[in-house]
Amino acid sequence: MDIYEPAEDSYLLQKEVQKYAEGRVLDVGTGSGIQGLTAIKSPRVREVLSVDINEHAIKELQQKINEQKLRKIKVLQSNLFENVSGKFNTIIFNPPYLPQDEGIEDAALYGGKNGWEISEQFFHKVSSHLISNGKILFLFSTLTNKEKIEELIAHHLLQFKELSSLKIPFETLYVYEITKTDLLRELEVKRVEDLHFLARGKRGVIYKGIQQKAELIKTHFAKQEIIHVAVKTKREDSQAMGRIENEVNWLKILNKKGIGPKLFFYEEKYFVYQFVEGELLIDWIKEATKEESLSVIMDLLNQCFTMDQLGVNKEEMHHPHKHIYITKGNKPVMIDFERCNRTDKSKNVTQFVEFIRRMKEELGKKGINLNSDELHELSKEYRKNPTKASLETIINNLSS
């Protein structure tokens, strides 16, 4: 594997390393070692670890260190962070950024099919190796897709500012200083880590991560438990007011009734809840048996009835395609309660019955033969008299 020799991009990044590298420094994809060797010359730098996947590059850099008797720098063979431990004040990365050319393999030049895939891997793991107020000095090219790089930064709850740029034939090079957002810092204090973008709605953004929880056991040692969590925060461009507060308030009420994902903790601008591992109802039901399908539908009708009794409308229960997951053990879990509202005329059951009626063909394949007109009439009766007896009439009609 060839060693990437310094070029315009290396020298552009080197200037920023001279200005900004400090503390404990990690030089990722060190290649010739130019960035790490530059960093150790700064009095602000305590030590440098230079890593590269290329064994040949590591051996050559180690030989240079030995010959010059350099003391502040160590080298390690590693594919990105694979063999790296600990946290750093400064992380430097000049990734391979060219889109892959067919039939040509060169890890020092090509960053994946589109040029940004290795950068994506880097951003997915970098936060766990960067101290709270640390910085990343990151170089990329317009050949990689500038908008995509900025999207990857934002999707990992990081923020950037441009330090320098250089136009050269066919491309422009950029060096960004990347730091953690206030939200990421706050979440990491609460031991929520490995955060990355999951989904974007009309009003909110959801990130997925893990939370380290320590349980005290009789021996007084802490037993580590890893929980998959989701973090929901408001979209910066959303004009909706009070949605986070509204959803938190309803989750606190509904969790007591066994409805919704478990709420762990919350602040003014976000909340953290248990990530729902499962399959969307409309996908799950295609492979489910008749008995499994009926059991889940009945469970959901009972959850809807509980919400009706509480005087809350979840909204969108007539088309909950993205809001119901089926977890292990065939337990249905509803998500997304941001539009919940207090009402004297709850319609969760009646809306969900309409959804069931629209699934007539799919349910018929399982031997669940719906009488759509009868269900509609029973739904109307329930609307007039929303009692447990009215609900049981609907359930009995479905299972008959």
mmCIF file of C-alpha atoms in Angstrom:
data_model
loop_
_atom_site.group_PDB
_atom_site.id
_atom_site.type_symbol
_atom_site.label_atom_id
_atom_site.label_comp_id
_atom_site.label_asym_id
_atom_site.label_seq_id
_atom_site.Cartn_x
_atom_site.Cartn_y
_atom_site.Cartn_z
ATOM 1 C CA MET A 1 0.000 0.000 0.000
ATOM 2 C CA ASP A 2 1.452 3.365 -1.066
ATOM 3 C CA ILE A 3 2.123 6.115 1.474
ATOM 4 C CA TYR A 4 0.349 9.387 0.718
ATOM 5 C CA GLU A 5 3.057 11.984 0.195
ATOM 6 C CA PRO A 6 2.431 15.637 1.205
ATOM 7 C CA ALA A 7 0.639 17.792 -1.371
ATOM 8 C CA GLU A 8 -1.419 21.014 -1.417
ATOM 9 C CA ASP A 9 -4.007 19.573 0.958
ATOM 10 C CA SER A 10 -1.344 18.461 3.449
ATOM 11 C CA TYR A 11 0.298 21.873 3.516
ATOM 12 C CA LEU A 12 -3.026 23.703 3.908
ATOM 13 C CA LEU A 13 -3.923 21.552 6.905
ATOM 14 C CA GLN A 14 -0.389 21.847 8.293
ATOM 15 C CA LYS A 15 -0.792 25.628 8.638
ATOM 16 C CA GLU A 16 -3.873 25.159 10.814
ATOM 17 C CA VAL A 17 -2.195 22.437 12.873
ATOM 18 C CA GLN A 18 0.590 24.900 13.650
ATOM 19 C CA LYS A 19 -2.001 27.416 14.888
ATOM 20 C CA TYR A 20 -4.535 25.278 16.705
ATOM 21 C CA ALA A 21 -3.155 21.889 17.809
ATOM 22 C CA GLU A 22 -2.918 21.589 21.584
ATOM 23 C CA GLY A 23 -2.874 19.159 24.477
ATOM 24 C CA ARG A 24 -3.080 15.491 23.640
ATOM 25 C CA VAL A 25 -3.255 15.142 19.837
ATOM 26 C CA LEU A 26 -4.468 12.280 17.656
ATOM 27 C CA ASP A 27 -3.341 12.323 14.020
ATOM 28 C CA VAL A 28 -5.662 9.960 12.114
ATOM 29 C CA GLY A 29 -4.517 8.577 8.749
ATOM 30 C CA THR A 30 -1.068 10.010 9.356
ATOM 31 C CA GLY A 31 0.480 8.853 6.052
ATOM 32 C CA SER A 32 3.868 10.539 5.802
ATOM 33 C CA GLY A 33 3.406 11.844 9.359
ATOM 34 C CA ILE A 34 3.475 15.508 8.360
ATOM 35 C CA GLN A 35 0.665 16.611 10.693
ATOM 36 C CA GLY A 36 1.865 14.747 13.763
ATOM 37 C CA LEU A 37 5.454 15.854 13.222
ATOM 38 C CA THR A 38 4.246 19.432 12.868
ATOM 39 C CA ALA A 39 2.121 19.212 16.021
ATOM 40 C CA ILE A 40 4.973 18.098 18.289
ATOM 41 C CA LYS A 41 6.834 21.328 17.522
ATOM 42 C CA SER A 42 4.140 23.363 19.272
ATOM 43 C CA PRO A 43 4.697 24.155 22.964
ATOM 44 C CA ARG A 44 0.926 23.843 23.423
ATOM 45 C CA VAL A 45 1.054 20.152 22.465
ATOM 46 C CA ARG A 46 1.738 17.634 25.219
ATOM 47 C CA GLU A 47 1.898 14.439 23.152
ATOM 48 C CA VAL A 48 0.893 13.068 19.756
ATOM 49 C CA LEU A 49 -0.419 9.668 18.682
ATOM 50 C CA SER A 50 -0.224 9.114 14.922
ATOM 51 C CA VAL A 51 -2.245 6.245 13.461
ATOM 52 C CA ASP A 52 -2.681 4.742 10.026
ATOM 53 C CA ILE A 53 -4.102 1.557 8.524
ATOM 54 C CA ASN A 54 -0.990 1.286 6.352
ATOM 55 C CA GLU A 55 1.649 -0.855 8.111
ATOM 56 C CA HIS A 56 4.344 0.438 5.756
ATOM 57 C CA ALA A 57 3.537 4.066 6.671
ATOM 58 C CA ILE A 58 3.705 3.245 10.381
ATOM 59 C CA LYS A 59 7.095 1.532 10.038
ATOM 60 C CA GLU A 60 8.578 4.427 8.071
ATOM 61 C CA LEU A 61 7.288 7.022 10.531
ATOM 62 C CA GLN A 62 8.578 4.994 13.490
ATOM 63 C CA GLN A 63 11.981 4.800 11.844
ATOM 64 C CA LYS A 64 11.996 8.590 11.368
ATOM 65 C CA ILE A 65 11.056 9.074 15.043
ATOM 66 C CA ASN A 66 13.839 6.736 16.172
ATOM 67 C CA GLU A 67 16.441 8.381 13.962
ATOM 68 C CA GLN A 68 15.545 11.880 15.151
ATOM 69 C CA LYS A 69 14.992 10.728 18.762
ATOM 70 C CA LEU A 70 11.611 12.431 18.945
ATOM 71 C CA ARG A 71 9.915 12.019 22.319
ATOM 72 C CA LYS A 72 6.458 13.573 22.134
ATOM 73 C CA ILE A 73 5.121 11.304 19.393
ATOM 74 C CA LYS A 74 4.059 7.652 19.222
ATOM 75 C CA VAL A 75 2.711 5.628 16.305
ATOM 76 C CA LEU A 76 0.106 2.889 16.112
ATOM 77 C CA GLN A 77 -1.355 0.840 13.289
ATOM 78 C CA SER A 78 -5.106 1.351 13.363
ATOM 79 C CA ASN A 79 -8.035 1.568 10.981
ATOM 80 C CA LEU A 80 -9.371 4.938 12.140
ATOM 81 C CA PHE A 81 -10.138 4.471 15.881
ATOM 82 C CA GLU A 82 -10.080 0.666 15.915
ATOM 83 C CA ASN A 83 -7.009 0.333 18.180
ATOM 84 C CA VAL A 84 -7.169 3.791 19.777
ATOM 85 C CA SER A 85 -8.113 4.318 23.423
ATOM 86 C CA GLY A 86 -8.643 7.429 25.495
ATOM 87 C CA LYS A 87 -9.680 10.986 24.678
ATOM 88 C CA PHE A 88 -7.814 13.798 22.957
ATOM 89 C CA ASN A 89 -7.807 17.594 22.958
ATOM 90 C CA THR A 90 -7.158 17.766 19.216
ATOM 91 C CA ILE A 91 -7.919 15.245 16.477
ATOM 92 C CA ILE A 92 -6.471 15.810 13.013
ATOM 93 C CA PHE A 93 -7.798 14.094 9.899
ATOM 94 C CA ASN A 94 -6.975 14.559 6.231
ATOM 95 C CA PRO A 95 -9.118 11.714 4.884
ATOM 96 C CA PRO A 96 -8.870 10.112 1.476
ATOM 97 C CA TYR A 97 -11.603 12.023 -0.306
ATOM 98 C CA LEU A 98 -11.693 11.092 -3.987
ATOM 99 C CA PRO A 99 -14.773 9.212 -5.251
ATOM 100 C CA GLN A 100 -13.818 5.652 -6.117
ATOM 101 C CA ASP A 101 -12.568 5.026 -9.662
ATOM 102 C CA GLU A 102 -13.595 1.663 -11.046
ATOM 103 C CA GLY A 103 -10.761 -0.854 -11.043
ATOM 104 C CA ILE A 104 -8.342 1.311 -9.017
ATOM 105 C CA GLU A 105 -7.639 0.532 -5.356
ATOM 106 C CA ASP A 106 -5.710 3.076 -3.300
ATOM 107 C CA ALA A 107 -6.746 3.565 0.336
ATOM 108 C CA ALA A 108 -4.656 6.736 0.562
ATOM 109 C CA LEU A 109 -6.695 8.483 -2.138
ATOM 110 C CA TYR A 110 -10.187 7.045 -2.400
ATOM 111 C CA GLY A 111 -12.727 7.719 0.340
ATOM 112 C CA GLY A 112 -15.370 5.285 -0.862
ATOM 113 C CA LYS A 113 -17.870 5.089 -3.697
ATOM 114 C CA ASN A 114 -18.844 8.749 -3.338
ATOM 115 C CA GLY A 115 -15.678 9.954 -1.640
ATOM 116 C CA TRP A 116 -17.268 10.622 1.780
ATOM 117 C CA GLU A 117 -17.833 7.120 3.191
ATOM 118 C CA ILE A 118 -14.584 7.004 5.201
ATOM 119 C CA SER A 119 -15.356 10.469 6.572
ATOM 120 C CA GLU A 120 -18.753 9.142 7.657
ATOM 121 C CA GLN A 121 -17.065 6.286 9.555
ATOM 122 C CA PHE A 122 -14.761 8.826 11.188
ATOM 123 C CA PHE A 123 -17.602 11.086 12.378
ATOM 124 C CA HIS A 124 -19.540 8.111 13.692
ATOM 125 C CA LYS A 125 -16.803 7.350 16.252
ATOM 126 C CA VAL A 126 -14.900 10.585 16.780
ATOM 127 C CA SER A 127 -16.951 12.021 19.674
ATOM 128 C CA SER A 128 -16.043 9.189 22.025
ATOM 129 C CA HIS A 129 -12.351 10.092 21.553
ATOM 130 C CA LEU A 130 -12.709 13.885 21.812
ATOM 131 C CA ILE A 131 -12.833 15.716 25.149
ATOM 132 C CA SER A 132 -15.839 17.944 25.807
ATOM 133 C CA ASN A 133 -14.203 21.169 24.607
ATOM 134 C CA GLY A 134 -11.829 19.506 22.144
ATOM 135 C CA LYS A 135 -11.477 20.272 18.452
ATOM 136 C CA ILE A 136 -11.164 18.386 15.172
ATOM 137 C CA LEU A 137 -9.030 19.820 12.394
ATOM 138 C CA PHE A 138 -10.570 18.312 9.275
ATOM 139 C CA LEU A 139 -9.663 18.763 5.615
ATOM 140 C CA PHE A 140 -11.872 17.905 2.665
ATOM 141 C CA SER A 141 -12.416 18.814 -0.981
ATOM 142 C CA THR A 142 -15.358 19.892 -3.098
ATOM 143 C CA LEU A 143 -14.750 16.627 -4.954
ATOM 144 C CA THR A 144 -16.147 14.912 -1.866
ATOM 145 C CA ASN A 145 -19.370 17.007 -1.849
ATOM 146 C CA LYS A 146 -19.201 19.932 0.561
ATOM 147 C CA GLU A 147 -22.920 19.772 1.438
ATOM 148 C CA LYS A 148 -22.624 16.080 2.334
ATOM 149 C CA ILE A 149 -19.672 16.688 4.654
ATOM 150 C CA GLU A 150 -21.567 19.465 6.433
ATOM 151 C CA GLU A 151 -24.594 17.173 6.730
ATOM 152 C CA LEU A 152 -22.448 14.430 8.291
ATOM 153 C CA ILE A 153 -21.079 16.928 10.801
ATOM 154 C CA ALA A 154 -24.577 18.059 11.815
ATOM 155 C CA HIS A 155 -25.911 14.492 11.909
ATOM 156 C CA HIS A 156 -23.427 13.678 14.666
ATOM 157 C CA LEU A 157 -24.334 16.740 16.773
ATOM 158 C CA LEU A 158 -21.129 18.534 15.833
ATOM 159 C CA GLN A 159 -20.629 22.103 14.596
ATOM 160 C CA PHE A 160 -17.992 23.685 12.384
ATOM 161 C CA LYS A 161 -16.318 26.864 11.320
ATOM 162 C CA GLU A 162 -14.154 27.319 8.252
ATOM 163 C CA LEU A 163 -10.507 28.041 9.026
ATOM 164 C CA SER A 164 -9.099 28.228 5.510
ATOM 165 C CA SER A 165 -9.669 27.267 1.894
ATOM 166 C CA LEU A 166 -7.597 26.934 -1.250
ATOM 167 C CA LYS A 167 -8.665 26.825 -4.878
ATOM 168 C CA ILE A 168 -6.591 24.507 -7.033
ATOM 169 C CA PRO A 169 -7.355 23.103 -10.485
ATOM 170 C CA PHE A 170 -10.710 21.234 -10.543
ATOM 171 C CA GLU A 171 -11.382 21.514 -6.799
ATOM 172 C CA THR A 172 -11.395 23.694 -3.687
ATOM 173 C CA LEU A 173 -9.863 22.487 -0.437
ATOM 174 C CA TYR A 174 -11.314 23.399 2.969
ATOM 175 C CA VAL A 175 -10.077 23.077 6.535
ATOM 176 C CA TYR A 176 -12.799 23.096 9.186
ATOM 177 C CA GLU A 177 -12.491 23.331 12.940
ATOM 178 C CA ILE A 178 -15.196 21.012 14.268
ATOM 179 C CA THR A 179 -16.401 20.987 17.875
ATOM 180 C CA LYS A 180 -19.184 19.418 19.909
ATOM 181 C CA THR A 181 -22.512 21.222 20.131
ATOM 182 C CA ASP A 182 -23.835 22.248 23.539
ATOM 183 C CA LEU A 183 -26.480 19.527 23.216
ATOM 184 C CA LEU A 184 -23.878 16.824 22.598
ATOM 185 C CA ARG A 185 -21.780 18.002 25.552
ATOM 186 C CA GLU A 186 -24.820 17.982 27.823
ATOM 187 C CA LEU A 187 -25.912 14.519 26.727
ATOM 188 C CA GLU A 188 -22.430 13.065 27.174
ATOM 189 C CA VAL A 189 -22.358 14.391 30.741
ATOM 190 C CA LYS A 190 -25.496 12.305 31.254
ATOM 191 C CA ARG A 191 -23.621 9.309 29.768
ATOM 192 C CA VAL A 192 -25.496 9.295 26.470
ATOM 193 C CA GLU A 193 -22.954 8.471 23.770
ATOM 194 C CA ASP A 194 -22.463 7.184 20.215
ATOM 195 C CA LEU A 195 -25.090 9.616 18.946
ATOM 196 C CA HIS A 196 -26.039 9.833 15.306
ATOM 197 C CA PHE A 197 -28.932 11.089 13.214
ATOM 198 C CA LEU A 198 -31.937 8.785 12.906
ATOM 199 C CA ALA A 199 -34.889 10.695 11.478
ATOM 200 C CA ARG A 200 -36.283 14.139 10.753
ATOM 201 C CA GLY A 201 -39.966 15.023 11.095
ATOM 202 C CA LYS A 202 -41.914 18.184 10.389
ATOM 203 C CA ARG A 203 -41.162 19.589 13.837
ATOM 204 C CA GLY A 204 -38.420 17.469 15.411
ATOM 205 C CA VAL A 205 -35.149 15.654 14.849
ATOM 206 C CA ILE A 206 -34.363 12.274 16.402
ATOM 207 C CA TYR A 207 -30.907 10.924 17.192
ATOM 208 C CA LYS A 208 -30.050 7.410 18.277
ATOM 209 C CA GLY A 209 -27.415 6.589 20.874
ATOM 210 C CA ILE A 210 -26.540 4.450 23.848
ATOM 211 C CA GLN A 211 -26.612 5.238 27.545
ATOM 212 C CA GLN A 212 -24.230 3.697 30.011
ATOM 213 C CA LYS A 213 -26.042 2.843 33.218
ATOM 214 C CA ALA A 214 -24.323 1.498 36.335
ATOM 215 C CA GLU A 215 -26.333 -0.696 38.662
ATOM 216 C CA LEU A 216 -25.166 -1.168 42.226
ATOM 217 C CA ILE A 217 -25.133 -4.827 43.208
ATOM 218 C CA LYS A 218 -24.635 -6.472 46.581
ATOM 219 C CA THR A 219 -20.844 -6.592 46.223
ATOM 220 C CA HIS A 220 -20.948 -2.777 45.771
ATOM 221 C CA PHE A 221 -19.295 -3.014 42.357
ATOM 222 C CA ALA A 222 -21.003 -1.161 39.519
ATOM 223 C CA LYS A 223 -22.517 -3.423 36.897
ATOM 224 C CA GLN A 224 -22.517 -1.745 33.496
ATOM 225 C CA GLU A 225 -25.693 -1.823 31.445
ATOM 226 C CA ILE A 226 -25.978 -0.408 27.938
ATOM 227 C CA ILE A 227 -29.387 0.890 26.892
ATOM 228 C CA HIS A 228 -30.275 2.006 23.382
ATOM 229 C CA VAL A 229 -31.913 5.411 23.535
ATOM 230 C CA ALA A 230 -33.423 8.010 21.240
ATOM 231 C CA VAL A 231 -33.042 11.759 21.690
ATOM 232 C CA LYS A 232 -35.704 14.053 20.311
ATOM 233 C CA THR A 233 -35.075 17.748 19.861
ATOM 234 C CA LYS A 234 -36.841 20.542 18.037
ATOM 235 C CA ARG A 235 -35.890 21.346 14.457
ATOM 236 C CA GLU A 236 -34.147 24.698 14.295
ATOM 237 C CA ASP A 237 -36.365 25.803 11.397
ATOM 238 C CA SER A 238 -39.644 24.728 13.031
ATOM 239 C CA GLN A 239 -42.077 27.462 14.084
ATOM 240 C CA ALA A 240 -44.072 25.060 16.300
ATOM 241 C CA MET A 241 -44.079 26.092 19.936
ATOM 242 C CA GLY A 242 -44.086 23.883 23.034
ATOM 243 C CA ARG A 243 -43.965 20.537 21.212
ATOM 244 C CA ILE A 244 -41.147 19.071 23.310
ATOM 245 C CA GLU A 245 -42.843 20.098 26.554
ATOM 246 C CA ASN A 246 -46.189 18.722 25.339
ATOM 247 C CA GLU A 247 -44.770 15.343 24.367
ATOM 248 C CA VAL A 248 -42.832 15.017 27.625
ATOM 249 C CA ASN A 249 -45.921 15.801 29.694
ATOM 250 C CA TRP A 250 -48.015 13.196 27.893
ATOM 251 C CA LEU A 251 -45.304 10.538 28.010
ATOM 252 C CA LYS A 252 -45.108 10.975 31.784
ATOM 253 C CA ILE A 253 -48.870 10.332 32.005
ATOM 254 C CA LEU A 254 -49.055 7.534 29.422
ATOM 255 C CA ASN A 255 -45.988 5.652 30.671
ATOM 256 C CA LYS A 256 -47.879 5.040 33.919
ATOM 257 C CA LYS A 257 -50.453 3.167 31.821
ATOM 258 C CA GLY A 258 -47.853 1.165 29.921
ATOM 259 C CA ILE A 259 -48.226 3.256 26.759
ATOM 260 C CA GLY A 260 -45.397 4.713 24.692
ATOM 261 C CA PRO A 261 -41.611 4.362 24.903
ATOM 262 C CA LYS A 262 -40.125 4.733 28.378
ATOM 263 C CA LEU A 263 -39.165 8.326 29.134
ATOM 264 C CA PHE A 264 -35.754 8.526 30.840
ATOM 265 C CA PHE A 265 -35.108 12.243 31.330
ATOM 266 C CA TYR A 266 -35.712 15.597 29.703
ATOM 267 C CA GLU A 267 -34.679 19.230 29.547
ATOM 268 C CA GLU A 268 -36.275 22.276 27.974
ATOM 269 C CA LYS A 269 -35.022 21.587 24.432
ATOM 270 C CA TYR A 270 -34.925 17.787 24.284
ATOM 271 C CA PHE A 271 -35.908 14.531 25.898
ATOM 272 C CA VAL A 272 -34.385 11.050 26.014
ATOM 273 C CA TYR A 273 -36.422 7.865 25.841
ATOM 274 C CA GLN A 274 -35.875 4.161 25.297
ATOM 275 C CA PHE A 275 -35.259 3.374 21.649
ATOM 276 C CA VAL A 276 -37.962 1.065 20.323
ATOM 277 C CA GLU A 277 -36.332 -1.965 18.712
ATOM 278 C CA GLY A 278 -38.866 -3.518 16.405
ATOM 279 C CA GLU A 279 -40.665 -3.555 13.082
ATOM 280 C CA LEU A 280 -43.315 -1.176 11.835
ATOM 281 C CA LEU A 281 -46.813 -2.615 12.209
ATOM 282 C CA ILE A 282 -47.588 -2.507 8.491
ATOM 283 C CA ASP A 283 -44.420 -4.522 7.739
ATOM 284 C CA TRP A 284 -44.707 -6.877 10.701
ATOM 285 C CA ILE A 285 -48.282 -7.882 9.961
ATOM 286 C CA LYS A 286 -47.371 -9.243 6.526
ATOM 287 C CA GLU A 287 -45.499 -12.148 8.166
ATOM 288 C CA ALA A 288 -47.591 -12.475 11.344
ATOM 289 C CA THR A 289 -50.051 -15.304 11.958
ATOM 290 C CA LYS A 290 -53.787 -14.775 12.398
ATOM 291 C CA GLU A 291 -53.482 -15.217 16.166
ATOM 292 C CA GLU A 292 -50.515 -12.851 16.437
ATOM 293 C CA SER A 293 -52.264 -10.217 14.328
ATOM 294 C CA LEU A 294 -55.458 -10.356 16.386
ATOM 295 C CA SER A 295 -53.507 -10.186 19.647
ATOM 296 C CA VAL A 296 -51.624 -7.063 18.563
ATOM 297 C CA ILE A 297 -54.737 -5.348 17.197
ATOM 298 C CA MET A 298 -56.597 -6.009 20.445
ATOM 299 C CA ASP A 299 -53.680 -4.696 22.476
ATOM 300 C CA LEU A 300 -53.639 -1.517 20.399
ATOM 301 C CA LEU A 301 -57.399 -1.068 20.711
ATOM 302 C CA ASN A 302 -57.035 -1.328 24.493
ATOM 303 C CA GLN A 303 -54.243 1.254 24.476
ATOM 304 C CA CYS A 304 -56.445 3.532 22.378
ATOM 305 C CA PHE A 305 -59.311 3.003 24.824
ATOM 306 C CA THR A 306 -57.056 3.939 27.745
ATOM 307 C CA MET A 307 -56.141 7.191 25.977
ATOM 308 C CA ASP A 308 -59.810 7.866 25.277
ATOM 309 C CA GLN A 309 -60.566 7.409 28.961
ATOM 310 C CA LEU A 310 -57.781 9.837 29.839
ATOM 311 C CA GLY A 311 -59.324 12.424 27.537
ATOM 312 C CA VAL A 312 -56.393 12.646 25.129
ATOM 313 C CA ASN A 313 -56.225 12.524 21.353
ATOM 314 C CA LYS A 314 -52.974 11.140 20.006
ATOM 315 C CA GLU A 315 -53.975 12.185 16.469
ATOM 316 C CA GLU A 316 -53.070 10.269 13.303
ATOM 317 C CA MET A 317 -54.361 6.922 14.610
ATOM 318 C CA HIS A 318 -56.273 6.491 11.341
ATOM 319 C CA HIS A 319 -52.933 6.345 9.496
ATOM 320 C CA PRO A 320 -50.317 5.334 12.105
ATOM 321 C CA HIS A 321 -47.976 3.798 9.537
ATOM 322 C CA LYS A 322 -44.814 5.265 11.065
ATOM 323 C CA HIS A 323 -45.981 5.466 14.669
ATOM 324 C CA ILE A 324 -46.464 1.846 15.777
ATOM 325 C CA TYR A 325 -43.621 -0.638 16.223
ATOM 326 C CA ILE A 326 -43.920 -4.297 17.163
ATOM 327 C CA THR A 327 -41.127 -5.379 19.518
ATOM 328 C CA LYS A 328 -39.937 -8.818 20.573
ATOM 329 C CA GLY A 329 -42.735 -10.809 22.117
ATOM 330 C CA ASN A 330 -45.154 -9.101 19.706
ATOM 331 C CA LYS A 331 -45.673 -6.105 21.973
ATOM 332 C CA PRO A 332 -46.979 -3.034 20.108
ATOM 333 C CA VAL A 333 -45.420 0.289 21.105
ATOM 334 C CA MET A 334 -46.720 3.641 19.908
ATOM 335 C CA ILE A 335 -44.286 6.500 19.356
ATOM 336 C CA ASP A 336 -44.542 10.210 18.518
ATOM 337 C CA PHE A 337 -46.896 11.913 20.954
ATOM 338 C CA GLU A 338 -45.989 15.505 20.107
ATOM 339 C CA ARG A 339 -49.480 16.291 18.745
ATOM 340 C CA CYS A 340 -51.337 14.881 21.749
ATOM 341 C CA ASN A 341 -54.021 17.183 23.064
ATOM 342 C CA ARG A 342 -56.617 17.214 25.814
ATOM 343 C CA THR A 343 -60.208 16.794 24.597
ATOM 344 C CA ASP A 344 -63.704 15.862 25.756
ATOM 345 C CA LYS A 345 -64.249 13.886 22.535
ATOM 346 C CA SER A 346 -61.367 11.445 22.217
ATOM 347 C CA LYS A 347 -61.250 9.501 18.966
ATOM 348 C CA ASN A 348 -58.273 7.145 19.279
ATOM 349 C CA VAL A 349 -60.391 3.979 19.102
ATOM 350 C CA THR A 350 -62.584 5.203 16.252
ATOM 351 C CA GLN A 351 -59.568 6.388 14.241
ATOM 352 C CA PHE A 352 -57.782 3.086 14.734
ATOM 353 C CA VAL A 353 -60.902 1.161 13.668
ATOM 354 C CA GLU A 354 -60.815 3.131 10.412
ATOM 355 C CA PHE A 355 -57.215 2.038 9.953
ATOM 356 C CA ILE A 356 -58.200 -1.594 10.591
ATOM 357 C CA ARG A 357 -60.965 -1.308 7.978
ATOM 358 C CA ARG A 358 -58.426 -0.112 5.414
ATOM 359 C CA MET A 359 -56.314 -3.195 6.171
ATOM 360 C CA LYS A 360 -59.198 -5.499 5.229
ATOM 361 C CA GLU A 361 -57.386 -7.075 2.282
ATOM 362 C CA GLU A 362 -54.163 -7.779 4.198
ATOM 363 C CA LEU A 363 -56.038 -9.192 7.196
ATOM 364 C CA GLY A 364 -58.214 -11.299 4.915
ATOM 365 C CA LYS A 365 -55.112 -13.162 3.740
ATOM 366 C CA LYS A 366 -54.716 -14.372 7.308
ATOM 367 C CA GLY A 367 -58.274 -15.574 7.656
ATOM 368 C CA ILE A 368 -59.445 -12.458 9.510
ATOM 369 C CA ASN A 369 -62.566 -11.651 7.543
ATOM 370 C CA LEU A 370 -63.734 -8.155 8.388
ATOM 371 C CA ASN A 371 -67.228 -6.915 7.860
ATOM 372 C CA SER A 372 -66.295 -3.339 7.130
ATOM 373 C CA ASP A 373 -69.825 -1.972 7.335
ATOM 374 C CA GLU A 374 -70.466 -3.639 10.686
ATOM 375 C CA LEU A 375 -67.219 -2.306 12.089
ATOM 376 C CA HIS A 376 -68.144 1.174 10.906
ATOM 377 C CA GLU A 377 -71.495 0.987 12.675
ATOM 378 C CA LEU A 378 -69.888 -0.364 15.879
ATOM 379 C CA SER A 379 -67.386 2.476 15.726
ATOM 380 C CA LYS A 380 -70.235 4.978 15.499
ATOM 381 C CA GLU A 381 -71.899 3.367 18.519
ATOM 382 C CA TYR A 382 -68.621 3.564 20.443
ATOM 383 C CA ARG A 383 -68.351 7.255 19.573
ATOM 384 C CA LYS A 384 -71.763 7.834 21.174
ATOM 385 C CA ASN A 385 -71.033 5.618 24.173
ATOM 386 C CA PRO A 386 -67.255 5.142 24.680
ATOM 387 C CA THR A 387 -67.385 2.398 27.311
ATOM 388 C CA LYS A 388 -65.469 -0.819 27.893
ATOM 389 C CA ALA A 389 -68.570 -2.736 26.775
ATOM 390 C CA SER A 390 -68.640 -0.848 23.468
ATOM 391 C CA LEU A 391 -64.945 -1.622 22.961
ATOM 392 C CA GLU A 392 -65.521 -5.326 23.667
ATOM 393 C CA THR A 393 -68.229 -5.380 21.003
ATOM 394 C CA ILE A 394 -65.667 -4.148 18.457
ATOM 395 C CA ILE A 395 -63.070 -6.681 19.619
ATOM 396 C CA ASN A 396 -65.593 -9.540 19.507
ATOM 397 C CA ASN A 397 -66.565 -8.565 15.967
ATOM 398 C CA LEU A 398 -62.933 -8.732 14.879
ATOM 399 C CA SER A 399 -62.286 -12.125 16.451
ATOM 400 C CA SER A 400 -65.542 -13.805 15.404
#
